[in-house]
mmCIF file of C-alpha atoms in Angstrom:
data_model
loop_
_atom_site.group_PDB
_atom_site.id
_atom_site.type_symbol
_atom_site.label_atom_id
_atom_site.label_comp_id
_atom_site.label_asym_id
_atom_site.label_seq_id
_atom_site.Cartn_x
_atom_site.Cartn_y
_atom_site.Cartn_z
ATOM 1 C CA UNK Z 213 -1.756 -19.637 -6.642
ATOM 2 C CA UNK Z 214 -2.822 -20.663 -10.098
ATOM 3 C CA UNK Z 215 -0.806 -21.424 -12.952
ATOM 4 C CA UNK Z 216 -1.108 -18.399 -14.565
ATOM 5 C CA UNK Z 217 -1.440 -16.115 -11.971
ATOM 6 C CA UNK Z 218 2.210 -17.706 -10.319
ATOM 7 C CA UNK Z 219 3.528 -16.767 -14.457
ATOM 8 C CA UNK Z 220 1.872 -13.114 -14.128
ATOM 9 C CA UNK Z 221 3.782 -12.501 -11.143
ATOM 10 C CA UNK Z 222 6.873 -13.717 -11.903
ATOM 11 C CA UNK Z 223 7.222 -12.408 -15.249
ATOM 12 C CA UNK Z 224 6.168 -9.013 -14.120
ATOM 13 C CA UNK Z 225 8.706 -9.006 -10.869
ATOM 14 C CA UNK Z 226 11.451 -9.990 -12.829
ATOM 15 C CA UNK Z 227 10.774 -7.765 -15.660
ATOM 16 C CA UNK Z 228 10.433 -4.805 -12.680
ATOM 17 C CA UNK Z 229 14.100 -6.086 -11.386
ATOM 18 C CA UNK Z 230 15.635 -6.239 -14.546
ATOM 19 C CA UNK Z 231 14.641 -2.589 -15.303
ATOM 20 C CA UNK Z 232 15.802 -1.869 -11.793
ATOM 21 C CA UNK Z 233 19.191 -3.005 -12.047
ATOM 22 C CA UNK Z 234 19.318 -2.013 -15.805
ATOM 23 C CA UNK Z 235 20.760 1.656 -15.253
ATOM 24 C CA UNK Z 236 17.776 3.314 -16.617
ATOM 25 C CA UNK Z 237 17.453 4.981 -13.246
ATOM 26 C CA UNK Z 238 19.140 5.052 -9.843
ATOM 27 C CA UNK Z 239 17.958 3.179 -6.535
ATOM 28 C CA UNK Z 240 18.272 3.445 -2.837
ATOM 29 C CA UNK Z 241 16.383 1.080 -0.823
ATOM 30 C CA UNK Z 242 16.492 1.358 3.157
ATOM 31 C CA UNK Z 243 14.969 -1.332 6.118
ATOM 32 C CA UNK Z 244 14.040 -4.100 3.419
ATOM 33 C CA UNK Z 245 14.790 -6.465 6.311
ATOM 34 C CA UNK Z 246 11.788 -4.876 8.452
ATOM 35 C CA UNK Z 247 9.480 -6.535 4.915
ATOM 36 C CA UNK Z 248 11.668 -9.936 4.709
ATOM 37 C CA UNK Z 249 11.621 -10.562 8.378
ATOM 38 C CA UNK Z 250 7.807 -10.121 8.179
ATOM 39 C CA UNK Z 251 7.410 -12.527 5.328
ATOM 40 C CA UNK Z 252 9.548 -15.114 6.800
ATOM 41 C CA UNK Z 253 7.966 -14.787 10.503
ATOM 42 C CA UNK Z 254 6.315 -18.193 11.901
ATOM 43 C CA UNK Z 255 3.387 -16.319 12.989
ATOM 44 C CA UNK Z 256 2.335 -16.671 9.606
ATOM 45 C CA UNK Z 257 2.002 -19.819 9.878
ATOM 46 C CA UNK Z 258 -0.789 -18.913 12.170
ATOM 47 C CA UNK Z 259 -2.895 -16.905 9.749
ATOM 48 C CA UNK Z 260 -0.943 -13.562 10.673
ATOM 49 C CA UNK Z 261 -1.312 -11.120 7.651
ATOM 50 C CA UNK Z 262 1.020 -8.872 6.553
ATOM 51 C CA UNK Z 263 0.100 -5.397 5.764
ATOM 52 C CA UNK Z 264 2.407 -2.346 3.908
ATOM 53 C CA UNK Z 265 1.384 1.298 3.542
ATOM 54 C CA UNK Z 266 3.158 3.936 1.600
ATOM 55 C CA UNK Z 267 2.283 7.104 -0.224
ATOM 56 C CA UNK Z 268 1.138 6.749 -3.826
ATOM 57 C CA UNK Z 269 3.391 9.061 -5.925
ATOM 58 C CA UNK Z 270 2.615 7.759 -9.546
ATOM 59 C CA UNK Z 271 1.331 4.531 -11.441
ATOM 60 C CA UNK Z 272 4.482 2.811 -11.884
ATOM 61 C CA UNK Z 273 4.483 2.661 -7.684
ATOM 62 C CA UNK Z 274 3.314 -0.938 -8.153
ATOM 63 C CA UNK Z 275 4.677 -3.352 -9.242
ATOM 64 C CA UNK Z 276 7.942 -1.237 -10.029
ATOM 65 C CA UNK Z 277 8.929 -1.179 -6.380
ATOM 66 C CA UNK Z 278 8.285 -4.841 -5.769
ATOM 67 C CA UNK Z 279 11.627 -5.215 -8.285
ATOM 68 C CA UNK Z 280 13.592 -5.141 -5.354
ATOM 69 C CA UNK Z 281 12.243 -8.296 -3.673
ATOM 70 C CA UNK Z 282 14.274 -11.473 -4.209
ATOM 71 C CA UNK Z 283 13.255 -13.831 -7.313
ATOM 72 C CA UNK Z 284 13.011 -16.729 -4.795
ATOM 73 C CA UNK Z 285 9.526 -14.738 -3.871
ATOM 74 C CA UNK Z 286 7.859 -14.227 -7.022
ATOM 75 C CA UNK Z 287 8.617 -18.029 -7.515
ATOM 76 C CA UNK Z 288 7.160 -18.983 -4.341
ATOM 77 C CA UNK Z 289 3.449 -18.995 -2.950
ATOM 78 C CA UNK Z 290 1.232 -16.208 -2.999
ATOM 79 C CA UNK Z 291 2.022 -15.306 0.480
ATOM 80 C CA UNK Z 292 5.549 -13.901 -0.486
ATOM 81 C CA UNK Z 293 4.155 -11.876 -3.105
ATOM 82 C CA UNK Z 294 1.484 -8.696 -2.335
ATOM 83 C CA UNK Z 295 -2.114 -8.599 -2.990
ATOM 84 C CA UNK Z 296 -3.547 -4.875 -3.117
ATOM 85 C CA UNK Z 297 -6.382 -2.939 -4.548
ATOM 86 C CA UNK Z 298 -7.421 -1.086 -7.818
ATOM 87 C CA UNK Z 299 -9.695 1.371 -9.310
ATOM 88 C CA UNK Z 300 -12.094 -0.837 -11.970
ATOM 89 C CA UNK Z 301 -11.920 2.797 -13.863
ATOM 90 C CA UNK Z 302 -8.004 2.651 -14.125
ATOM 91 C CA UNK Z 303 -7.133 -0.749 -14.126
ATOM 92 C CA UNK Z 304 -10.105 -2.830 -15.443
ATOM 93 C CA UNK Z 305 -11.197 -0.500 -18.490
ATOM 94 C CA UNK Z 306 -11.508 -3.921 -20.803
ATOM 95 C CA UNK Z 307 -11.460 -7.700 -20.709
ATOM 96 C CA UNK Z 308 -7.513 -8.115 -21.258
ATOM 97 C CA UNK Z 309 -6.660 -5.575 -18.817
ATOM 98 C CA UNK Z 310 -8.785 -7.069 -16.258
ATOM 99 C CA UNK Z 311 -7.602 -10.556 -16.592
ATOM 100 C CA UNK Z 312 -4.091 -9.425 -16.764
ATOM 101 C CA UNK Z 313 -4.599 -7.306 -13.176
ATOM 102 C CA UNK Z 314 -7.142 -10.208 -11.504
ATOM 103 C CA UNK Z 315 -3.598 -12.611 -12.314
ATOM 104 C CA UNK Z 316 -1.437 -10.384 -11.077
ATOM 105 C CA UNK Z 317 -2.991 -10.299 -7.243
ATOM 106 C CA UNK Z 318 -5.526 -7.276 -7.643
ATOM 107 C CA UNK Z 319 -9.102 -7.112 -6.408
ATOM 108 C CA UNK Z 320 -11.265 -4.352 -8.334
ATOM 109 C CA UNK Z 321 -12.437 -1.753 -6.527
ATOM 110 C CA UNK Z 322 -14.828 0.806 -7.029
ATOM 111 C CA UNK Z 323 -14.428 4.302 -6.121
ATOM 112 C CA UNK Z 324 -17.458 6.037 -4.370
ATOM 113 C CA UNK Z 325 -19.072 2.530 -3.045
ATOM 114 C CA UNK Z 326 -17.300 3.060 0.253
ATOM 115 C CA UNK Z 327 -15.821 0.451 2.665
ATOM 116 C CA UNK Z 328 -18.264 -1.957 2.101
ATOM 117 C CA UNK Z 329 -17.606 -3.424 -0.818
ATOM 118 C CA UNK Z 330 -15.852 -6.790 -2.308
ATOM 119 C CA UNK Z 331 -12.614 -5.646 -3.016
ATOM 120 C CA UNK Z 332 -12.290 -4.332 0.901
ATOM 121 C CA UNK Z 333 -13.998 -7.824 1.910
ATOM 122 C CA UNK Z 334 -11.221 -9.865 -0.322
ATOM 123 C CA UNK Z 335 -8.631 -8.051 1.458
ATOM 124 C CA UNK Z 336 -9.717 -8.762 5.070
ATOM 125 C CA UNK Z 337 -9.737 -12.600 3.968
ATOM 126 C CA UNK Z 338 -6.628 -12.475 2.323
ATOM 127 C CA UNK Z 339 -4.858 -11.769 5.712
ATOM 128 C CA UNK Z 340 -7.086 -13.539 7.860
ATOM 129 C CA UNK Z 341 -5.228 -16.470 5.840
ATOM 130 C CA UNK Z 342 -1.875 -15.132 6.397
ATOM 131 C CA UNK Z 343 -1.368 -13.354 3.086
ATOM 132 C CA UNK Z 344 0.739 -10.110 2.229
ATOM 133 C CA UNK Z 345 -1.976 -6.692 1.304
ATOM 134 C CA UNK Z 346 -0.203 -3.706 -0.190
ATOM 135 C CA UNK Z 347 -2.315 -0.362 0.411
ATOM 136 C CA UNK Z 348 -2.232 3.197 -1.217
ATOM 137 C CA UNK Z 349 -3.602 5.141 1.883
ATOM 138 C CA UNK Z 350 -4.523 8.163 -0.544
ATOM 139 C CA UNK Z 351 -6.231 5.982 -2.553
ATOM 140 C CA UNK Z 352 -5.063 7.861 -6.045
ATOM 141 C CA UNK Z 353 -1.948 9.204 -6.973
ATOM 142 C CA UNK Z 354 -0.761 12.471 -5.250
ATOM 143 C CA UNK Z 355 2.630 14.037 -6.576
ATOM 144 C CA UNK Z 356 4.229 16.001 -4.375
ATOM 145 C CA UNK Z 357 4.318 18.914 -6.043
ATOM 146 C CA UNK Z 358 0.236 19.359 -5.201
ATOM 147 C CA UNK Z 359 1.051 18.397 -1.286
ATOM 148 C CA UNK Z 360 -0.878 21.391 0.776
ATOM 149 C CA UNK Z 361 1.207 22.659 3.156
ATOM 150 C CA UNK Z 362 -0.264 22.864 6.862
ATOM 151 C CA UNK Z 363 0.166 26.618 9.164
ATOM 152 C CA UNK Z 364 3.972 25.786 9.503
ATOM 153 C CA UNK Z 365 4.210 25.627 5.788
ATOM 154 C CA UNK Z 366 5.118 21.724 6.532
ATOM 155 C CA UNK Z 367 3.637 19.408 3.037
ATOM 156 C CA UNK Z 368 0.891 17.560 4.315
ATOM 157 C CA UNK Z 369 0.114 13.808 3.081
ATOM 158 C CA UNK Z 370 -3.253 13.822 1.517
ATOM 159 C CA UNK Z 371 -6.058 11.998 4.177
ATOM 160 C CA UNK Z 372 -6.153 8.388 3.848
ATOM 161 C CA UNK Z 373 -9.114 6.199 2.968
ATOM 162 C CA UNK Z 374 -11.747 4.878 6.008
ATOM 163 C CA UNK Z 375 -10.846 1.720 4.234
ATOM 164 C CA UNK Z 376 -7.495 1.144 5.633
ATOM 165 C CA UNK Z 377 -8.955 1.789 9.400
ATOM 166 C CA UNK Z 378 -11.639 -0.971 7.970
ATOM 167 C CA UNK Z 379 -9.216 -3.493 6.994
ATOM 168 C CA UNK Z 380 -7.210 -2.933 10.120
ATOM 169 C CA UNK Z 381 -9.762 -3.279 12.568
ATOM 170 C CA UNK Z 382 -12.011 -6.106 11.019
ATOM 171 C CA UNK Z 383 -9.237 -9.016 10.539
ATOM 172 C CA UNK Z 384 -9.139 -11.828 13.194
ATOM 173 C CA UNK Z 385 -5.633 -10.969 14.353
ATOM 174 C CA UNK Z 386 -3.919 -7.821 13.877
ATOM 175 C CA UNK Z 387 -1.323 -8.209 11.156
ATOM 176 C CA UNK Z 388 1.971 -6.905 11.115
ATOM 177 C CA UNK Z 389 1.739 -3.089 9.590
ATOM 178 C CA UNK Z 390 4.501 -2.243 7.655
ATOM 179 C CA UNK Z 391 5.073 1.688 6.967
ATOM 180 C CA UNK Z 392 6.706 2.838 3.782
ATOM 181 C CA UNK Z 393 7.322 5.872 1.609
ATOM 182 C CA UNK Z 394 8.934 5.951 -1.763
ATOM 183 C CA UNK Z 395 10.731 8.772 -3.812
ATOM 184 C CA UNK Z 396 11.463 9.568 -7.487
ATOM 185 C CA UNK Z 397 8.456 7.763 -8.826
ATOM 186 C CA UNK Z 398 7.025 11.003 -9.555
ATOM 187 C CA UNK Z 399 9.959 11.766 -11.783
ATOM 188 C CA UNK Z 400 10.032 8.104 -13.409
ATOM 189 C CA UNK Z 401 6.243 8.197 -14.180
ATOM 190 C CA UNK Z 402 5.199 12.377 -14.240
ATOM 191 C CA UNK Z 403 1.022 12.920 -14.267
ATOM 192 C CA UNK Z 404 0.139 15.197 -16.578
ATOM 193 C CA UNK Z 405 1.959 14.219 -19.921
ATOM 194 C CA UNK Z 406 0.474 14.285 -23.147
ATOM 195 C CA UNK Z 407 0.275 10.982 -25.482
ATOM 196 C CA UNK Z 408 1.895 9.062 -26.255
ATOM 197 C CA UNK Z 409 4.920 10.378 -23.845
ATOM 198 C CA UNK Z 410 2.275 9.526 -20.821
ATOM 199 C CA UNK Z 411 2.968 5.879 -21.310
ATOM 200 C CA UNK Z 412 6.701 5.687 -21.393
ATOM 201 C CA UNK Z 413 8.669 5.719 -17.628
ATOM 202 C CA UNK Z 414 11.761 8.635 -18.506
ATOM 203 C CA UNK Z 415 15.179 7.686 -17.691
ATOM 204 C CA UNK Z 416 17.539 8.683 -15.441
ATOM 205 C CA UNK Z 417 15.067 9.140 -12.380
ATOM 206 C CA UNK Z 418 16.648 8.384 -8.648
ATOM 207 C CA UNK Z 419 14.320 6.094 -7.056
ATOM 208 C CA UNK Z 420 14.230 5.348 -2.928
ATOM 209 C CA UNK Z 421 12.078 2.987 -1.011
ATOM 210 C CA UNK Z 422 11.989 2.918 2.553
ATOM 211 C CA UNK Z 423 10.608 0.377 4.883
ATOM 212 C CA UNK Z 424 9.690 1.224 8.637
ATOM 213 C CA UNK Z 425 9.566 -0.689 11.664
ATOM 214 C CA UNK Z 426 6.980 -2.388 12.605
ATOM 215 C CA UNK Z 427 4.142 -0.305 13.796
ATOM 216 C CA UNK Z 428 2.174 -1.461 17.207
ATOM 217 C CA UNK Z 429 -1.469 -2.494 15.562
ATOM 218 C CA UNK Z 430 -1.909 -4.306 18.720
ATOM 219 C CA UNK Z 431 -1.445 -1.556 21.172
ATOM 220 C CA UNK Z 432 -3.866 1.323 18.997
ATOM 221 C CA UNK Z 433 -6.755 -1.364 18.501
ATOM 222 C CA UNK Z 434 -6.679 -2.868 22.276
ATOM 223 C CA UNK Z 435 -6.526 0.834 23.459
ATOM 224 C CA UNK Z 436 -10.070 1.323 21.132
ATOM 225 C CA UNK Z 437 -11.639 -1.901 22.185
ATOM 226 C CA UNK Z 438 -10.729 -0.573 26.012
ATOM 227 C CA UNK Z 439 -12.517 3.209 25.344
ATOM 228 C CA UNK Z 440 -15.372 0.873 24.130
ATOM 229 C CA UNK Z 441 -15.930 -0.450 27.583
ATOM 230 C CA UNK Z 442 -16.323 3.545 29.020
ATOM 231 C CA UNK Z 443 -18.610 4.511 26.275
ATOM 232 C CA UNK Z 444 -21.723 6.378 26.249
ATOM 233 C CA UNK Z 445 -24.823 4.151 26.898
ATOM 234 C CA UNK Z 446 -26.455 5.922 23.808
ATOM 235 C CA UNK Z 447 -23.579 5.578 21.629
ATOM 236 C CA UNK Z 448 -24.505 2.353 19.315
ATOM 237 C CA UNK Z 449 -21.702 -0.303 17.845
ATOM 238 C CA UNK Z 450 -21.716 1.361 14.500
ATOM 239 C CA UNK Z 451 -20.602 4.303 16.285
ATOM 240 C CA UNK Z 452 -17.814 2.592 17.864
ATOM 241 C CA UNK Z 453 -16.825 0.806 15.197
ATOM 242 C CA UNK Z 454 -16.937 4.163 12.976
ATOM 243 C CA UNK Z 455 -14.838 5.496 15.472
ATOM 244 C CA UNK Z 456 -12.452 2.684 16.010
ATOM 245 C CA UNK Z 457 -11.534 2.922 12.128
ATOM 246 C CA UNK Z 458 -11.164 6.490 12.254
ATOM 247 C CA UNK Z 459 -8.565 6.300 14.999
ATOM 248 C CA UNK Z 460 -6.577 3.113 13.414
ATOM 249 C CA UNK Z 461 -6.827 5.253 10.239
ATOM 250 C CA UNK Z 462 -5.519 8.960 11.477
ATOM 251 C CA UNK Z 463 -2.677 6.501 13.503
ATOM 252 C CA UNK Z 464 -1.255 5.014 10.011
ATOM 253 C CA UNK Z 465 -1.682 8.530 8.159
ATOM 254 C CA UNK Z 466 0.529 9.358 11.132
ATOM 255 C CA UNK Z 467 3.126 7.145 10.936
ATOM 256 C CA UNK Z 468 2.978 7.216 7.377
ATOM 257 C CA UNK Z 469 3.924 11.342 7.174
ATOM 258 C CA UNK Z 470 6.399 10.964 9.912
ATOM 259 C CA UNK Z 471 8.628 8.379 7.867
ATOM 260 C CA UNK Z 472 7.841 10.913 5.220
ATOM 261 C CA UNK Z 473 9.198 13.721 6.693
ATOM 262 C CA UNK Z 474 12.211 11.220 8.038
ATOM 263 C CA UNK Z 475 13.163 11.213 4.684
ATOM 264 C CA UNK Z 476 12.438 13.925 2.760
ATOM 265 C CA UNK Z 477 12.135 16.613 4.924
ATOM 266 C CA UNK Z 478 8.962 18.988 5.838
ATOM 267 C CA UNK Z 479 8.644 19.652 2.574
ATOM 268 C CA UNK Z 480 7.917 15.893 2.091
ATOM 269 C CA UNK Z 481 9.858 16.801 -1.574
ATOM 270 C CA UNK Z 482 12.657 13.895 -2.927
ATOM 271 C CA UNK Z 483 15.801 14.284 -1.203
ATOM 272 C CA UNK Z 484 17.833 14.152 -4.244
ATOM 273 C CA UNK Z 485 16.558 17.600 -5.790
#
């Protein structure tokens, strides 16, 4: 980690815990430990990634939730702080902004290039060397209040990107997948407000981040790679591979809504309404 990327980081996380412990808003966090135990796991050491999922409920998501890491981390190497993706049409609109986000751990990515693209590459590297990738499965922010409800009237999580089955699938060793979902963000950071209101976080919002267990990366891409074995003599490796992501993808989307609905309920609305 450079000089100036290590101040980015810290500055930013410490800033994010101050405002977190400031009494501007209210905070639950749940299963931290599943994250720290992750981060402090010898088979790192080993060039084990780390990768955490979670819905993407407004643009203070990251690096607000980071906040409730410990300072020790943003202090430390790169690998106890996240790298993640974001849009070049959001994030890197000028020259400050993008040397601001490119210091603070973010590869530009460009929507509509598809999963083949630098940003997707930078992340596959990043945890073949052990390193920490934060994804948005949606890809954009989806409040919850624009959820579609499925024939039960259950809210259903937006699809995810072919991108996460892509990074999943294409790193050396399977990293450890870390689900999450996080509340009141929504309510901190509302879309749809007019300037200069937009740019200011309101107070008083009740936050919660969850972490998951685990999830079993190893088990869903072994079972792919066996299927591969029984496939059709016609049916080419950019088939299976197409496939492969699919599957890895629609498993995390999975596991992603059912921690959802663990804690907010089928309506997947915050808990503290």
């Amino acid at each position: 980690m450079s000089l100036r990327s290590a101040a980015t980081i810290s500055i930013i996380g410490i800033t994010c815990k101050a405002f977190l412990n400031s009494g501007l808003c209210k905070l639950s966090v749940n299963g931290l430990q599943n994250l720290v135990q992750a981060l402090e796991n010898a088979h790192r050491e080993h060039d084990r990634g780390i990768v955490t999922i979670s819905n993407h409920i407004s643009t203070l998501d990251d690096p607000v939730t980071w906040g409730i890491l410990p300072v020790t981390y943003y202090l430390r190497s790169s690998r106890f702080t996240r790298w993640t993706l974001g849009a070049s049409d959001i994030m890197f609109t000028n020259s400050v902004f993008s040397t601001f986000f490119r210091y603070g751990q973010v590869f530009e990515t460009f929507r509509g290039k598809g999963i083949y693209q630098p940003a997707v590459d930078n992340a596959i590297e990043k945890l073949d060397q052990g390193c920490w990738v934060h994804l948005f499965g949606e890809g954009k922010v989806n409040q919850p209040d624009t959820y579609q409800k499925d024939e039960n009237g259950f809210a259903v999580l937006p699809r995810f990107k072919w991108g996460i089955g892509r990074i999943l699938s294409s790193t050396a060793r399977s990293p450890i997948v870390i689900p999450m979902w996080i509340t009141g963000f929504d309510k901190l950071m509302p879309e749809g407000r007019s300037f200069p209101f937009k740019y200011f976080p309101r107070i008083g919002a009740r936050l919660s981040i969850t972490f998951g267990e685990p999830l079993p990366l190893d088990q869903i891409r072994s079972t792919q790679v066996r299927v591969s074995s029984d496939r059709h003599p016609e049916q080419t490796q950019i088939d299976f591979d197409a496939r492969m992501r699919t599957e890895i993808t629609t498993a995390i989307h999975k596991a992603i809504l059912t921690l959802g609905r663990g804690v907010s309920g089928p309506l997947l609305a915050d808990p503290s309404r």
